[in-house]
mmCIF file of C-alpha atoms in Angstrom:
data_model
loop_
_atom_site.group_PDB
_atom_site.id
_atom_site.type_symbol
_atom_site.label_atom_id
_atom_site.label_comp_id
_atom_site.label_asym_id
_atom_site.label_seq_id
_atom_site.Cartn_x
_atom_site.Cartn_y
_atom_site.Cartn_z
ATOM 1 C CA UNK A 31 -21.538 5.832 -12.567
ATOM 2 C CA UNK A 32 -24.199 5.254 -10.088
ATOM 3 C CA UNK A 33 -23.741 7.437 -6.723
ATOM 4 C CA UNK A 34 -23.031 4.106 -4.761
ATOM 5 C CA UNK A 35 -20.613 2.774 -6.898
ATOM 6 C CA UNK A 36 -17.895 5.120 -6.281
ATOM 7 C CA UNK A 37 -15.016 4.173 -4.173
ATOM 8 C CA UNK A 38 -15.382 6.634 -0.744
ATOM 9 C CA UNK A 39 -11.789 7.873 -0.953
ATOM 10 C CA UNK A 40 -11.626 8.031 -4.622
ATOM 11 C CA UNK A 41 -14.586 9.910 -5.935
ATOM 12 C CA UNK A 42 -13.173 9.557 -9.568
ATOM 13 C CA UNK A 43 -12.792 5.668 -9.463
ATOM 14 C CA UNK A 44 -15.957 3.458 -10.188
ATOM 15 C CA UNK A 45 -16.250 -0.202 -9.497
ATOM 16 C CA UNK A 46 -17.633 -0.915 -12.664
ATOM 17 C CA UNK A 47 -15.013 0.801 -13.929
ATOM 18 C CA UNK A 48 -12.152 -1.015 -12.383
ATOM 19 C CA UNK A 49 -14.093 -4.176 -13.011
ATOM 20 C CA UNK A 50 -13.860 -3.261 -16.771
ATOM 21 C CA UNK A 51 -10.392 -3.071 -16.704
ATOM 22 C CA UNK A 52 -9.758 -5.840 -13.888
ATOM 23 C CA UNK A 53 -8.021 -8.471 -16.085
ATOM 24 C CA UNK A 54 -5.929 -5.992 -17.829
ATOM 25 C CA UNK A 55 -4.508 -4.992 -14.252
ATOM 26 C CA UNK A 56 -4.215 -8.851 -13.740
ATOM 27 C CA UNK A 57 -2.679 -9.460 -16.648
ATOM 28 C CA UNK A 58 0.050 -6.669 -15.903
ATOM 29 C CA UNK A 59 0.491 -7.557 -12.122
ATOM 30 C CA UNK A 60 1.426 -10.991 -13.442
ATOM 31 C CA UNK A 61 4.112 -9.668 -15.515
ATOM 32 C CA UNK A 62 5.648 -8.057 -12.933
ATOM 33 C CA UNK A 63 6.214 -11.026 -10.646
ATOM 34 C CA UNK A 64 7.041 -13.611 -13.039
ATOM 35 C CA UNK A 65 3.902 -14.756 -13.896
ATOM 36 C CA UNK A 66 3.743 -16.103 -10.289
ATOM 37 C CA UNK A 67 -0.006 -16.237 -9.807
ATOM 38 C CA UNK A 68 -0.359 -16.010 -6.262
ATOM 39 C CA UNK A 69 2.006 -12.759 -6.248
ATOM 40 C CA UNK A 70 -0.114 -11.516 -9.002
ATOM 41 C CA UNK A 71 -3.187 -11.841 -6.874
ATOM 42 C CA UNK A 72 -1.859 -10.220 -3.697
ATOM 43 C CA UNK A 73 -0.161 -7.181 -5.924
ATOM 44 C CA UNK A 74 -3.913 -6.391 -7.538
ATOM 45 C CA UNK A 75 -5.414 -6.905 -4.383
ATOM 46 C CA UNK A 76 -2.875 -4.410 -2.715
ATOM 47 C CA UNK A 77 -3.666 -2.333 -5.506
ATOM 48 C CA UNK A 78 -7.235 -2.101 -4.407
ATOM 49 C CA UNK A 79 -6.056 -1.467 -1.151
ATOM 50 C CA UNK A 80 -4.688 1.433 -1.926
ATOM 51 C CA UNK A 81 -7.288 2.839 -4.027
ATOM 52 C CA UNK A 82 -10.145 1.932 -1.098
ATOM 53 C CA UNK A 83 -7.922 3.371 1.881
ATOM 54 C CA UNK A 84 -7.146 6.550 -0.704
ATOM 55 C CA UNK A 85 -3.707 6.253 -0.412
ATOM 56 C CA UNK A 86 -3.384 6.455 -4.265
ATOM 57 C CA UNK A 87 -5.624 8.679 -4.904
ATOM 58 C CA UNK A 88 -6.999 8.922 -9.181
ATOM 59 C CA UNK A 89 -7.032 12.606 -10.446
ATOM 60 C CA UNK A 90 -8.451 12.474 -13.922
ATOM 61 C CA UNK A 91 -5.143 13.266 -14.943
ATOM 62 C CA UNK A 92 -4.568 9.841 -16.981
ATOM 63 C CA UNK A 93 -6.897 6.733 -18.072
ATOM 64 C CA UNK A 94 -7.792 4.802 -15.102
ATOM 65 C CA UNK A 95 -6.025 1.789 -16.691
ATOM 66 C CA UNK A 96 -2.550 3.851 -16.794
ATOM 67 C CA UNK A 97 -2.807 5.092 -12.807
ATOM 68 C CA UNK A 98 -3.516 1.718 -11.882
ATOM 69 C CA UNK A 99 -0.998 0.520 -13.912
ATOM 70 C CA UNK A 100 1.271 2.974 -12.155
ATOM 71 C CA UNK A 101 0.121 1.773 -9.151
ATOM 72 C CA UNK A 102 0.564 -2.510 -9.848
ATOM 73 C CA UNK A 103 4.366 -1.142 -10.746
ATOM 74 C CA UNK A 104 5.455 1.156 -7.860
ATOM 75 C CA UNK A 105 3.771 -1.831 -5.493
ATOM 76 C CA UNK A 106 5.510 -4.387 -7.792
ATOM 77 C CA UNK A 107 9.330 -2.607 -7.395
ATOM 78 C CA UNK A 108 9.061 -1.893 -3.620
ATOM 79 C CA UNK A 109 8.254 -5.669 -2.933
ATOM 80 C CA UNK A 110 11.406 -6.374 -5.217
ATOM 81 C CA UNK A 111 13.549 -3.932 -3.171
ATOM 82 C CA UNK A 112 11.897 -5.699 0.143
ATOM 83 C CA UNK A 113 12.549 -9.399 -1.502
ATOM 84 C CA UNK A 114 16.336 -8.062 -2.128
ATOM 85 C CA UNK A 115 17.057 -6.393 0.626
ATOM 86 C CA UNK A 116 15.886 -9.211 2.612
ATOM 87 C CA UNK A 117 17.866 -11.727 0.736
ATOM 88 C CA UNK A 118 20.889 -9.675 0.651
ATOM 89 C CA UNK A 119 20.901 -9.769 4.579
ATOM 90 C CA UNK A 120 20.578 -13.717 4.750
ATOM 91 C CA UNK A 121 23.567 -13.884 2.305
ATOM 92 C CA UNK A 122 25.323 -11.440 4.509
ATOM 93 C CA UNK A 123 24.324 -12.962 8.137
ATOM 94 C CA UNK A 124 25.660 -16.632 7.263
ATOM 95 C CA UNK A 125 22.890 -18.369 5.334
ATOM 96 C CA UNK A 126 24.476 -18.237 1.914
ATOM 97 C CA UNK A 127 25.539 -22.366 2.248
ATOM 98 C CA UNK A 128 22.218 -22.293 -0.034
ATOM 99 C CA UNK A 129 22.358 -20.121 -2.975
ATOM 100 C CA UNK A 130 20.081 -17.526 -3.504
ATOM 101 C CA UNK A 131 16.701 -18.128 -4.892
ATOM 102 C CA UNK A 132 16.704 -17.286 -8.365
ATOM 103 C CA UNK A 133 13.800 -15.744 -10.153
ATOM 104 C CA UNK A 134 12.621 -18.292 -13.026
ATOM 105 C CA UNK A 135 10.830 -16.181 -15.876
ATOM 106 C CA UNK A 136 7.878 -18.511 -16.569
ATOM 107 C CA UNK A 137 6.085 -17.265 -19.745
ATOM 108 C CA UNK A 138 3.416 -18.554 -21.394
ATOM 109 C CA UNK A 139 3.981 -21.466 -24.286
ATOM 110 C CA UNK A 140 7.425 -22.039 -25.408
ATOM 111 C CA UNK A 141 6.564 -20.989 -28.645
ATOM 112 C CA UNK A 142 4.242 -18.085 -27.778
ATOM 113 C CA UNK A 143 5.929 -14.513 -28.701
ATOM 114 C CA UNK A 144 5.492 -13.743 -25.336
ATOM 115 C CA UNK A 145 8.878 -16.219 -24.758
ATOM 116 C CA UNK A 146 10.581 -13.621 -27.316
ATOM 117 C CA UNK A 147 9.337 -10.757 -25.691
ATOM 118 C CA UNK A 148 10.393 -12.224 -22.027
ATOM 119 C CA UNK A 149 14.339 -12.192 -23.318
ATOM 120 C CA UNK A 150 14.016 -8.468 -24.267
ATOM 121 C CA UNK A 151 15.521 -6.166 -21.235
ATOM 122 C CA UNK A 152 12.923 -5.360 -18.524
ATOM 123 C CA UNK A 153 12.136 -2.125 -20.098
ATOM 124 C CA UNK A 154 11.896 -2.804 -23.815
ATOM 125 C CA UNK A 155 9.496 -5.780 -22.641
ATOM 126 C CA UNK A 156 7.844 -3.512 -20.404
ATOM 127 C CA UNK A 157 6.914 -1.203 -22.922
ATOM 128 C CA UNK A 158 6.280 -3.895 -25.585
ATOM 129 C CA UNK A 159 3.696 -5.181 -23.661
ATOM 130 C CA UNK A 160 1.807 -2.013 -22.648
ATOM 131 C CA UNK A 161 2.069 -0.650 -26.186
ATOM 132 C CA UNK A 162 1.164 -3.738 -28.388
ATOM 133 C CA UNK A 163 -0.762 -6.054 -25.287
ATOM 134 C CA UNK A 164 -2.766 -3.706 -23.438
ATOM 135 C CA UNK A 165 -3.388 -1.031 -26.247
ATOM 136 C CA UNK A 166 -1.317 2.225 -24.120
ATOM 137 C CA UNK A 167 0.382 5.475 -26.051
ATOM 138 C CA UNK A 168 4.053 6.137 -25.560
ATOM 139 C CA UNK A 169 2.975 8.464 -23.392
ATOM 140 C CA UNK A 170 1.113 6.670 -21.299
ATOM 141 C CA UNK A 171 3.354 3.487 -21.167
ATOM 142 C CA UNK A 172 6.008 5.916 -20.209
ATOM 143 C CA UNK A 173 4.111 7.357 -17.220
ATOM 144 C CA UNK A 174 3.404 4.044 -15.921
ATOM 145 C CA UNK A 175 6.990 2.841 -16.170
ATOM 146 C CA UNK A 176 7.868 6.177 -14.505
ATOM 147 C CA UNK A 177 10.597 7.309 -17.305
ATOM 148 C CA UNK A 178 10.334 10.482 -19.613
ATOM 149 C CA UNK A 179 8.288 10.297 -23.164
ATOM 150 C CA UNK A 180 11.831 10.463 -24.745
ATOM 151 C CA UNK A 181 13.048 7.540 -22.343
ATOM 152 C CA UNK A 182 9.795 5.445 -23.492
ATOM 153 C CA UNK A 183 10.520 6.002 -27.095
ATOM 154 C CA UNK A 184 14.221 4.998 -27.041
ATOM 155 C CA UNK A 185 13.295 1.755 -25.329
ATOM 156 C CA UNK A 186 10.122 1.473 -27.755
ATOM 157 C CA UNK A 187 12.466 1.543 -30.665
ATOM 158 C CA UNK A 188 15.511 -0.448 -29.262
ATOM 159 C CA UNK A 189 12.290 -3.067 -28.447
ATOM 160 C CA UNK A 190 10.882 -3.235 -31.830
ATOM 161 C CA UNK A 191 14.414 -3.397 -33.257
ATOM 162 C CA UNK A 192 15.378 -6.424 -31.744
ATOM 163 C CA UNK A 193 12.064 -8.109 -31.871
ATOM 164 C CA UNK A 194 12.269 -7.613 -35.721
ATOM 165 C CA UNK A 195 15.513 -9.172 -35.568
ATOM 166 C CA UNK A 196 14.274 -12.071 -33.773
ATOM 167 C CA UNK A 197 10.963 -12.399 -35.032
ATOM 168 C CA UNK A 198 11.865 -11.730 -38.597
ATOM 169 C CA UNK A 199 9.357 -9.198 -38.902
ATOM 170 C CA UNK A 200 11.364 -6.606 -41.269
ATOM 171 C CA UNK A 201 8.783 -3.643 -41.471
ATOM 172 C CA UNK A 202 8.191 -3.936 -37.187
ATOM 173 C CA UNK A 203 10.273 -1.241 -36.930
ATOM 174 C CA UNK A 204 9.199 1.513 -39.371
ATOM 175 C CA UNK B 109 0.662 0.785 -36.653
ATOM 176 C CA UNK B 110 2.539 -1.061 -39.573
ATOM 177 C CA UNK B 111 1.040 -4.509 -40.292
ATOM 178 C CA UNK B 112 3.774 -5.812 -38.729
ATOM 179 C CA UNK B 113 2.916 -4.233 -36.054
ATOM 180 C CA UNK B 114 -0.697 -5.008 -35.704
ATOM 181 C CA UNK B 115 0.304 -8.475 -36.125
ATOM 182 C CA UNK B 116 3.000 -8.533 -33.199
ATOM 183 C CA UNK B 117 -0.022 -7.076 -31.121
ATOM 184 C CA UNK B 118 -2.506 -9.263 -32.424
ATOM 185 C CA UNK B 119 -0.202 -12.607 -31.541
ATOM 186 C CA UNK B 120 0.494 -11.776 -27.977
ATOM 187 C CA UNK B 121 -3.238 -10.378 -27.259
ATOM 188 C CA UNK B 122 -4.429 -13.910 -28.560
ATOM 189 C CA UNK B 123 -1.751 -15.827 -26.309
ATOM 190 C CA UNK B 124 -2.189 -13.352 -22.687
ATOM 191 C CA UNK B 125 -0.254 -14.868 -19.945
ATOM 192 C CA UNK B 126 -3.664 -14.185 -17.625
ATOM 193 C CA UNK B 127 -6.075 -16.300 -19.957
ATOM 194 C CA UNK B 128 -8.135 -18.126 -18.215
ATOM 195 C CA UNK B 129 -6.633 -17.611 -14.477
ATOM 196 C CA UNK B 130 -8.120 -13.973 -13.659
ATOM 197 C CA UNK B 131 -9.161 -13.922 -10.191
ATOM 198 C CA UNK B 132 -13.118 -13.135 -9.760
ATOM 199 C CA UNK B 133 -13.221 -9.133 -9.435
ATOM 200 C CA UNK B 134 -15.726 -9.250 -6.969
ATOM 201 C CA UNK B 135 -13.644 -11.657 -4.299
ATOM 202 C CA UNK B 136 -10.693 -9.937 -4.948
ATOM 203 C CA UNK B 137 -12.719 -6.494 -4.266
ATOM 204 C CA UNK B 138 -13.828 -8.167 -1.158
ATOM 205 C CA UNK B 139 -10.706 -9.297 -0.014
ATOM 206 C CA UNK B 140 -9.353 -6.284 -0.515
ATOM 207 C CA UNK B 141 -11.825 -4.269 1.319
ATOM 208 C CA UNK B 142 -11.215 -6.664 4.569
ATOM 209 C CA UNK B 143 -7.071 -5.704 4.084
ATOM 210 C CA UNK B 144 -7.830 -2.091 4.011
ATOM 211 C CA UNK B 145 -10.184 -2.526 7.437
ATOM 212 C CA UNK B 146 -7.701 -4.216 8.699
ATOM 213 C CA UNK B 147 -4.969 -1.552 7.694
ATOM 214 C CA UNK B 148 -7.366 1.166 9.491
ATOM 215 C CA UNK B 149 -7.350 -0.270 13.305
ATOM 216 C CA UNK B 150 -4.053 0.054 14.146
ATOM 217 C CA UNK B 151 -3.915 3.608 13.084
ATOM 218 C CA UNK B 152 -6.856 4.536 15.332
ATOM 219 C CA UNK B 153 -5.144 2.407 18.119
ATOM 220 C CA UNK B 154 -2.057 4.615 17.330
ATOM 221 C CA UNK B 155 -4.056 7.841 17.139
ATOM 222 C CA UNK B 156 -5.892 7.167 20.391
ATOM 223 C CA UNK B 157 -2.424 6.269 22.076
ATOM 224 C CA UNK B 158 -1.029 9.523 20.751
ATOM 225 C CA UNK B 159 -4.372 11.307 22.180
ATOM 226 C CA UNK B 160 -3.879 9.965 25.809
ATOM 227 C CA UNK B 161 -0.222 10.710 25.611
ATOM 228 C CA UNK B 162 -1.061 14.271 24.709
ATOM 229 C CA UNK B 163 -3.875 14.510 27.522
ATOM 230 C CA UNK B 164 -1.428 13.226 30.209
ATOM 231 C CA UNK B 165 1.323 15.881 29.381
ATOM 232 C CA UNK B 166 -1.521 18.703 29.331
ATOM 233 C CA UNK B 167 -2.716 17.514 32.297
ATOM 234 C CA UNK B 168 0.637 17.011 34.094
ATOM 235 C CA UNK B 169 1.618 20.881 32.803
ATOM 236 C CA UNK B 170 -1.165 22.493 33.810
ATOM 237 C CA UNK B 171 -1.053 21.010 37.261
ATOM 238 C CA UNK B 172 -0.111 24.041 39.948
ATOM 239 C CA UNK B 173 3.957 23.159 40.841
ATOM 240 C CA UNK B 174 4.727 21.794 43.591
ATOM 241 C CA UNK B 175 7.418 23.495 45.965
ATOM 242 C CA UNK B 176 10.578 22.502 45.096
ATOM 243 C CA UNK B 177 13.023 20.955 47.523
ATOM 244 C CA UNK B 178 16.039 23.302 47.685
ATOM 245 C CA UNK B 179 18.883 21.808 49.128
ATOM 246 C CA UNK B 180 20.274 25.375 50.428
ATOM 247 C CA UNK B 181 20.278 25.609 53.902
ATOM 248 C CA UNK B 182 19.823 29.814 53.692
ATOM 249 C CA UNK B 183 21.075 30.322 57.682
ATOM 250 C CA UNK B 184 23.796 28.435 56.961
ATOM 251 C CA UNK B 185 24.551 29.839 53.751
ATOM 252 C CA UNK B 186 24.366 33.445 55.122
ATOM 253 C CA UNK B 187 26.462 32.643 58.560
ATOM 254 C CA UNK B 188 29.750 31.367 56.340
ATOM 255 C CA UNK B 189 32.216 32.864 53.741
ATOM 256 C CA UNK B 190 32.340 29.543 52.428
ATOM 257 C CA UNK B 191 30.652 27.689 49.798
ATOM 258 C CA UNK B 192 30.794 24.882 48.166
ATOM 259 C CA UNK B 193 28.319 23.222 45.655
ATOM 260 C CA UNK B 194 25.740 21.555 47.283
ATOM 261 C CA UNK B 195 24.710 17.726 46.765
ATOM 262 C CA UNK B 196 26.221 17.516 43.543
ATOM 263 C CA UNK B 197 28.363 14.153 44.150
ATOM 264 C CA UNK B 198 29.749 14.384 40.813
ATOM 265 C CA UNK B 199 31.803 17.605 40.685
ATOM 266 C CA UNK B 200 34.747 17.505 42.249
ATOM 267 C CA UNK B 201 35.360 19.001 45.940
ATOM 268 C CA UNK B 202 35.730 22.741 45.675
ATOM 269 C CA UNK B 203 35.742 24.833 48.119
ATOM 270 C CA UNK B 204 36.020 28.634 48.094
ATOM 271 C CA UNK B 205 36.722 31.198 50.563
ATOM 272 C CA UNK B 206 35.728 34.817 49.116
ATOM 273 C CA UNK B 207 38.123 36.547 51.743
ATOM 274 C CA UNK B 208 40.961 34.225 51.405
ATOM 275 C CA UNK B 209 41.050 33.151 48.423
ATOM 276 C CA UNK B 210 40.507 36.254 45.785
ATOM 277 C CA UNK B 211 41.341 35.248 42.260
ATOM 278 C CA UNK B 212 44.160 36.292 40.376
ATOM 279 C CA UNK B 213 43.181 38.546 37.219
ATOM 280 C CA UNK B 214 44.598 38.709 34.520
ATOM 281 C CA UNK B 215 45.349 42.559 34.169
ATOM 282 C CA UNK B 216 47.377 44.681 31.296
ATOM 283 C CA UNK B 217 48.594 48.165 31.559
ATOM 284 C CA UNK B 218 48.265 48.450 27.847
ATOM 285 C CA UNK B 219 44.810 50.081 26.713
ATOM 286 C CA UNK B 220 42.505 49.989 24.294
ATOM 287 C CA UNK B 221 40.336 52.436 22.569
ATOM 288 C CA UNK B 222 41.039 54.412 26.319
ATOM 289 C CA UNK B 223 40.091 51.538 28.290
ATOM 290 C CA UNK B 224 42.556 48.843 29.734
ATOM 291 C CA UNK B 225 42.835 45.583 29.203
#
């Protein structure tokens, strides 16, 4: 890491480092907003914004991948309660003649796996995709979901069930 | 990992929803670094609001008092038996006469631990 390359409020966070790992964090960002890419942008760029301003603040504790992670999701949910809230006020306050704006899960190709993996529950797919996509541990997966190990493997197991099923993949879930 | 496994992970890696449509890490950097600038001023408008507010009340405190308007008139309040509460328009009239007007106590003959009630 070259002394300049440091982030000032995050001594332990390069940006080569975050560059190496930039379309990972894309790539996860987008799966939390529906693969909306505009949403996706804004969430990583957020993300950067609270690494630079130090208000997320990287302890060694974990890879860099999994706090950022971490960081993409907690941004990602409190946007979702904002979004909900917010629509759950217009309904109330008397602009429900128009129904309320579904979100459309737009995957990749209809025959990709991804499109099998999108109709798991949120968690199993969460943890499908940082396990078998973007190369996390249980552990890890688990601490960027913000469940227990135990949690993680439950949902790891229900996932891999049911994508056997599905994919007809018999020895997916040994 | 099972084969199966490795496979699963193999399939999705080679079909990733951000293929192709990652944002440039540098812009994104940069863009980011103007958000958190802009995040910054407001919180040292707020901080230097907060400072003045704070100088103003440590200057008003430590400013010597000045002498307080008392609405007792002290001749007239020593010449009469009579009060009554002065300029306070929202209590009801009272008036008192210490001479006349003694209130009743309640009183008990019975004592207590050699004291009466």
């Amino acid at each position: 890491m070259r002394d300049d390359d440091a982030l000032q409020n995050n001594p332990l966070v390069s940006r080569s480092a975050l560059e190496a790992i930039h379309s990972q964090v894309f790539g996860w960002a987008l799966s939390r907003c529906n693969y909306d890419h505009p949403t996706a942008e804004d969430l990583v760029q957020q993300a950067y914004v609270e690494l630079l301003t130090g208000k997320a603040v990287f302890d060694d504790k974990s890879s860099l991948q999994t706090f950022v992670f971490g960081v993409v999701q907690n941004l990602a949910r409190s946007r979702f309660r904002r979004i909900t809230s917010r629509l759950r006020l217009l309904q109330t306050f008397g602009r429900s003649e128009e129904p309320a704006a579904e979100i459309q899960v737009e995957t990749g190709r209809a025959d990709s796996v991804w499109r099998v993996v999108a109709e798991l529950p949120d968690r199993q797919r969460d943890i499908v995709e940082l396990m078998f996509c973007r190369d996390l541990t249980i552990e890890e997966a688990a601490a960027v979901m913000g469940v227990t190990v135990g949690t993680g493997r439950q949902h790891y197991a229900r996932a891999k069930k049911a994508l056997a099923a599905k994919l007809d993949m018999e020895d997916l879930h040994d | 990992m099972t084969n199966a496994n490795q496979t699963l992970g193999t399939a999705m890696k080679a079909d990733l929803p951000e293929a192709g449509r990652v944002p440039d890490f540098d812009m994104t950097m940069q863009v980011a670094e103007r958000r958190a600038s802009k995040n910054r001023r407001p919180r040292i408008v707020a901080a230097a609001a907060i400072a003045a507010l704070a100088a103003a009340i440590v200057l008003n405190v430590s400013r010597p008092p000045v002498d307080e308007t008392t609405f007792i008139e002290m001749d007239a309040f020593m010449s009469t038996t009579s009060w009554s509460a002065p300029s306070d328009s929202l209590l009801p009239e009272s008036r008192i006469n210490i001479y006349e007007d003694v209130p009743t106590l309640m009183e008990s003959t019975e004592d207590y631990g050699g004291a009466l009630l």
